[in-house]
Coordinates of C-alpha atoms in Angstrom, one line a residue:
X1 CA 156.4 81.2 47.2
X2 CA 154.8 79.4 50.4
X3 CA 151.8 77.5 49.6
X4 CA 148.0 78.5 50.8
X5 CA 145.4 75.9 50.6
X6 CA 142.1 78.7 49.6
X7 CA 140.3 75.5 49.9
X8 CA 140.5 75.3 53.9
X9 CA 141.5 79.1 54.5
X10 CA 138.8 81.0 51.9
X11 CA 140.6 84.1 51.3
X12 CA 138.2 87.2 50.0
X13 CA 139.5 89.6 47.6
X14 CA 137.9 92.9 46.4
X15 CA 137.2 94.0 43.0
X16 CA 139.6 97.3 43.9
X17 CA 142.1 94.3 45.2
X18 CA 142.4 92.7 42.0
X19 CA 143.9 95.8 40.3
X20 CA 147.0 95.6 41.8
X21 CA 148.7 92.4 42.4
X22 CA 151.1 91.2 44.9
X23 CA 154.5 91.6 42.8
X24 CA 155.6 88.0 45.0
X25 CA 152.8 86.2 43.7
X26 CA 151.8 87.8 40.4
X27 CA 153.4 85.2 37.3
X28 CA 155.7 83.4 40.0
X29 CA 152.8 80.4 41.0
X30 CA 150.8 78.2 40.4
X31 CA 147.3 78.1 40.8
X32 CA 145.1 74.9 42.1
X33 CA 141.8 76.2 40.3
X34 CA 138.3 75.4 41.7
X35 CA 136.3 74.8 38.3
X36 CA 132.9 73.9 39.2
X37 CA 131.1 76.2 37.3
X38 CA 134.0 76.9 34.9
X39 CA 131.1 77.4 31.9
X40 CA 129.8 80.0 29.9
X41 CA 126.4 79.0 31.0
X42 CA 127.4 80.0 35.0
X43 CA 129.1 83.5 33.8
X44 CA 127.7 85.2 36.7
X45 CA 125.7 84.9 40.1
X46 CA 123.6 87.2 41.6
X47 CA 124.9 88.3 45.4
X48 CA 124.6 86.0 47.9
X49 CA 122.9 88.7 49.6
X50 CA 120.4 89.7 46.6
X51 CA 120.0 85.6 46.8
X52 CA 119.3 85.1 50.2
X53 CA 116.4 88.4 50.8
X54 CA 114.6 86.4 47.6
X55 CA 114.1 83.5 48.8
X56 CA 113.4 84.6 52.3
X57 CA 110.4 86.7 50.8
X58 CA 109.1 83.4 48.8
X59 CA 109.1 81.7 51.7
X60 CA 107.6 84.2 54.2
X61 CA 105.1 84.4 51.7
X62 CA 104.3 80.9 51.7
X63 CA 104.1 80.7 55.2
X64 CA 102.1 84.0 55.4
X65 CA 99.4 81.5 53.2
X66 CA 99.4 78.4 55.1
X67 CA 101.0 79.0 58.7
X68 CA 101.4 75.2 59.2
X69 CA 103.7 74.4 56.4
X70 CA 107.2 72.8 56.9
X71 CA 110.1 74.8 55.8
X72 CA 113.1 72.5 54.8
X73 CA 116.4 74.6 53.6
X74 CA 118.7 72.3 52.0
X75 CA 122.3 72.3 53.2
X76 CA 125.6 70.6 53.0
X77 CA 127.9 69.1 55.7
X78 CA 129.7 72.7 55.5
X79 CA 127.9 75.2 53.6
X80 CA 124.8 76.9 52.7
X81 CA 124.6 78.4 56.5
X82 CA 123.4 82.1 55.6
X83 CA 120.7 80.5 53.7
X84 CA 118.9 78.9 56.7
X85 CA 119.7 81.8 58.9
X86 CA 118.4 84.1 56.6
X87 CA 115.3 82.1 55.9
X88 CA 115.3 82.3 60.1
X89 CA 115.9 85.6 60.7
X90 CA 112.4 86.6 57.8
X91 CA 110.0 84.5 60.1
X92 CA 111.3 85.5 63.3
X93 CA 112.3 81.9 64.0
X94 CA 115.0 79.5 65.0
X95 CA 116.6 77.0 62.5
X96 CA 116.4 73.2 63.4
X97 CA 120.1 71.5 62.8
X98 CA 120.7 68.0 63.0
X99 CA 123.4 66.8 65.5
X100 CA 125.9 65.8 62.7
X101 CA 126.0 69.4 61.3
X102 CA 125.9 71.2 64.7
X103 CA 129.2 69.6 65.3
X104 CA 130.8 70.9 62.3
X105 CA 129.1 74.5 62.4
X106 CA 130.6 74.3 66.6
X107 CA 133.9 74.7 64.6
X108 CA 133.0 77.8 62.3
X109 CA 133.1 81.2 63.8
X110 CA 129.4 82.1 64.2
X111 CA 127.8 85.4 66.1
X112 CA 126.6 85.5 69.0
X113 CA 123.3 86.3 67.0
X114 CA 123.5 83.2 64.6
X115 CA 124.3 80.8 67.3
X116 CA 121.1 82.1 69.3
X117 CA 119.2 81.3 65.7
X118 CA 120.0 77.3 66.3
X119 CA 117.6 74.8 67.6
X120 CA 118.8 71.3 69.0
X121 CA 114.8 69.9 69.1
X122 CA 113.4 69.3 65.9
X123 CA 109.7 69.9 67.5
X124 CA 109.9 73.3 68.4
X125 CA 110.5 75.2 65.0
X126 CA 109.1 74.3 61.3
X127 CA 112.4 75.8 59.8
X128 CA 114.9 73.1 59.6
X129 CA 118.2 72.4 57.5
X130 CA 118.4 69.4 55.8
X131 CA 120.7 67.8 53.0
X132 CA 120.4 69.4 50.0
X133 CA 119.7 66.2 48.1
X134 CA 116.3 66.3 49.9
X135 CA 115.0 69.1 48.3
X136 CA 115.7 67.6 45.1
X137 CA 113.1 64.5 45.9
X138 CA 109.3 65.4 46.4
X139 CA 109.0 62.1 47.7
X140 CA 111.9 62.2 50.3
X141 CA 110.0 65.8 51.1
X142 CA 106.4 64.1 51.1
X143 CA 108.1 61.2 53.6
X144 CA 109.3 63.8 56.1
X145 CA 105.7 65.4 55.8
X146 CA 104.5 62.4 56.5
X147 CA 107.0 61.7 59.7
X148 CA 105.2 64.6 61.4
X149 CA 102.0 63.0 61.4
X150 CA 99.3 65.8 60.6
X151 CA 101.3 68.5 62.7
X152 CA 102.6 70.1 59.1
X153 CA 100.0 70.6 56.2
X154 CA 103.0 71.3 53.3
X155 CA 106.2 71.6 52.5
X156 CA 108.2 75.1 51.4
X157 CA 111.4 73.5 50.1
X158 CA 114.5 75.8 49.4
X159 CA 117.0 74.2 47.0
X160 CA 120.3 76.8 46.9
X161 CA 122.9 75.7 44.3
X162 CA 124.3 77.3 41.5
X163 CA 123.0 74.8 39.5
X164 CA 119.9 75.9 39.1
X165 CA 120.7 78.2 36.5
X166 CA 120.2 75.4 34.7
X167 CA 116.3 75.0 35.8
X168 CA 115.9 78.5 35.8
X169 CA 117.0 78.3 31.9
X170 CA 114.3 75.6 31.4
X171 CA 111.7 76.9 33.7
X172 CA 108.0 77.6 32.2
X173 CA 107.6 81.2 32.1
X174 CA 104.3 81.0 33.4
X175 CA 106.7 80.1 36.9
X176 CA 107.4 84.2 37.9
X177 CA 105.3 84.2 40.9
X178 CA 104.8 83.0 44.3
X179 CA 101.7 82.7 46.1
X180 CA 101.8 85.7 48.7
X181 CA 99.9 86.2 51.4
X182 CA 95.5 85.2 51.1
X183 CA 96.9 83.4 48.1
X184 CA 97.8 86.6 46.0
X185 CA 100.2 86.7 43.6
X186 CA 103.6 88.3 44.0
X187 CA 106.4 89.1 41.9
X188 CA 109.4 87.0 41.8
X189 CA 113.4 87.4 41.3
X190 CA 113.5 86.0 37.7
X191 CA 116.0 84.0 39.1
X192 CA 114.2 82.0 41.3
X193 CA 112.4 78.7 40.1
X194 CA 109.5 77.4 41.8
X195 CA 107.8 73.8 41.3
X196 CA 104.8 72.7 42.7
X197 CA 103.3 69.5 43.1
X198 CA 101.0 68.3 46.0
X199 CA 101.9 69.7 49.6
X200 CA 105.2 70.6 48.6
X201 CA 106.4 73.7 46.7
X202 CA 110.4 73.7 45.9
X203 CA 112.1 77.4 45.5
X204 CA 115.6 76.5 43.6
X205 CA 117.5 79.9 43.3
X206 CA 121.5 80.1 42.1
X207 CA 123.3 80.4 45.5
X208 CA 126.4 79.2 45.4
X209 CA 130.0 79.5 47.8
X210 CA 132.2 78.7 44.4
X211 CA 132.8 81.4 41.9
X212 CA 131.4 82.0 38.5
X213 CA 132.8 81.9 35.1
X214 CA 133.1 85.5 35.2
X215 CA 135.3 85.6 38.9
X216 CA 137.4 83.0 37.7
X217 CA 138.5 84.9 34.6
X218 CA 139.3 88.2 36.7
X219 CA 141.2 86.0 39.5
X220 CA 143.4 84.5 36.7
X221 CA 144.1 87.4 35.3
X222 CA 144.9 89.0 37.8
X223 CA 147.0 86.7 39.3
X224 CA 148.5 85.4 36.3
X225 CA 149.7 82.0 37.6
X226 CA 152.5 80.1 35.9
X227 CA 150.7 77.1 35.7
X228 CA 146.8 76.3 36.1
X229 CA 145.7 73.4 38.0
X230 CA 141.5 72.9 37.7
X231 CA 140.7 70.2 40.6
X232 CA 137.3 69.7 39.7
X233 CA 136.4 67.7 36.6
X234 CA 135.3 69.7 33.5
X235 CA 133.3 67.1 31.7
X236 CA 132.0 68.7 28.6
X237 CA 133.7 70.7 25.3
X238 CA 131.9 73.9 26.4
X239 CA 133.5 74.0 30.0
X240 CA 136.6 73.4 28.5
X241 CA 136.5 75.7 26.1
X242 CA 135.9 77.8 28.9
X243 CA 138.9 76.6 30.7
X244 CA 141.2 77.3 28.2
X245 CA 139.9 81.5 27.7
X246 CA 140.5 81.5 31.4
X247 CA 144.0 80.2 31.0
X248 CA 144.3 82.8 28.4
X249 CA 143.2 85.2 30.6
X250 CA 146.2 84.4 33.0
X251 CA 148.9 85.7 30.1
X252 CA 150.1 82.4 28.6
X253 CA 149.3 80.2 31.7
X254 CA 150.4 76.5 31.3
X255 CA 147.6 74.1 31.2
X256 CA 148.2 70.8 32.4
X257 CA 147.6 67.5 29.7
X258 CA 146.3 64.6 31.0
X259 CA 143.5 63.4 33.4
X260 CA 142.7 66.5 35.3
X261 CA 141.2 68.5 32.6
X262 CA 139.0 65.9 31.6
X263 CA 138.4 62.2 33.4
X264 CA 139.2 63.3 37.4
X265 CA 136.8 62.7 40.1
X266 CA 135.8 66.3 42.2
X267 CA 137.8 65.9 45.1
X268 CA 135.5 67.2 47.6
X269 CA 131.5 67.8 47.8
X270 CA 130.1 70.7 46.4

């Protein structure tokens, strides 16, 4: 069976696709699994799409409130793009994008449309992408506030990993609004988590590009792989747990012993 890296060439499959396997494929290979979120606590995601229109309303309505606030989406080297653009597209703005990441985004296959959404000058737009770590420190967020000397009066900070199931789990429930527009409250995706403090207000919602618990136990089965290979380390007796029903779900799958089930380093950046 050749080999495909999914890693470097995603391959998209449809719910209707997944009901009838590729008789070369099906039981005859084995399968390099992306685990990240192989957990019961990660079962499902919203859409991307359901994800995206969210946040974009949080944030319009912040802006709607103070028209001078900073809008930071948080971002990876590759990844996270339709976040940003999206967040864009509901202000009627251009996105900000360091020189770094414009390099690597000059290799994806962007519209016509997105490409027009980028900004090279950091001064003409108060929508920027930034590394994702910076939305998880108020004061790296306060320090870029501060960098703009008096032209900003806040920060809207948008912190998109799937991770933040876990904050929304913990969130107060008193957190299921945003301020809209003249400072009225609005309703809220009960996924979303907001956190105030200061100037800066950080909107953490469960976007992710890796598949849930629930994905990973219909592409195993339905491909039903000889062998199971999880490349990311799954760290805890839950996930595992949860890595072994998947491998159940396969038919009988053979699960490697030994380091990559337990002690491995990721081997790229989520």
């Amino acid at each position: 069976v050749p080999k495909t890296d999914v890693a470097s060439h995603p391959i998209s499959i449809s719910s209707s696709q997944l009901t009838t396997p590729s008789r070369r494929v099906r039981g005859a290979c084995v399968l390099a699994l992306d685990t990240t979120y192989c957990s019961h606590k990660y079962a499902s995601f919203p859409s991307q799409r359901r994800v995206v229109e969210a946040v974009a309303k949080c944030v319009v309505a912040e802006v709607a409130s103070n028209p001078k606030a900073l809008v930071l989406v948080g971002s990876y080297t590759i990844g996270k793009e339709a976040v940003f653009f999206g967040v864009a597209r509901a202000l009627g703005r251009r996105v900000y994008i360091g020189a770094n990441k414009r390099r690597v985004m000059g290799c994806l296959d962007l519209t016509d449309e997105e490409k027009s959404l980028v900004c090279e000058d950091d001064t003409k737009t108060n929508v920027h992408a930034v590394p994702l770590g910076y939305t998880r420190s108020h004061k790296k967020l306060e320090s870029i506030l501060k960098h703009y000397k008096g032209k900003y009066t806040g920060v809207v900070a948008v912190c998109p990993t799937g991770w933040s199931l876990d904050q929304q789990a913990q969130a107060q429930p008193k957190l299921t609004a945003f301020c809209g527009a003249r400072g009225k409250p609005s309703a809220m995706e009960p996924f979303v988590t907001c956190k105030r403090k200061g100037r800066v207000v950080t909107y953490s919602v469960p976007y992710s590009e890796h598949s849930s618990y629930d994905e990973l136990r219909s592409f195993v089965s339905w491909l039903q792989p000889k062998e199971l290979l999880p490349f990311v380390r799954v760290s805890d007796q839950d996930a595992l747990r949860g890595l072994k029903q998947v491998a159940r779900a396969a038919g009988g799958a053979r699960l490697p012993v030994g380091p990559s089930t337990g002690t491995c380093a990721p081997t790229y950046q989520r």
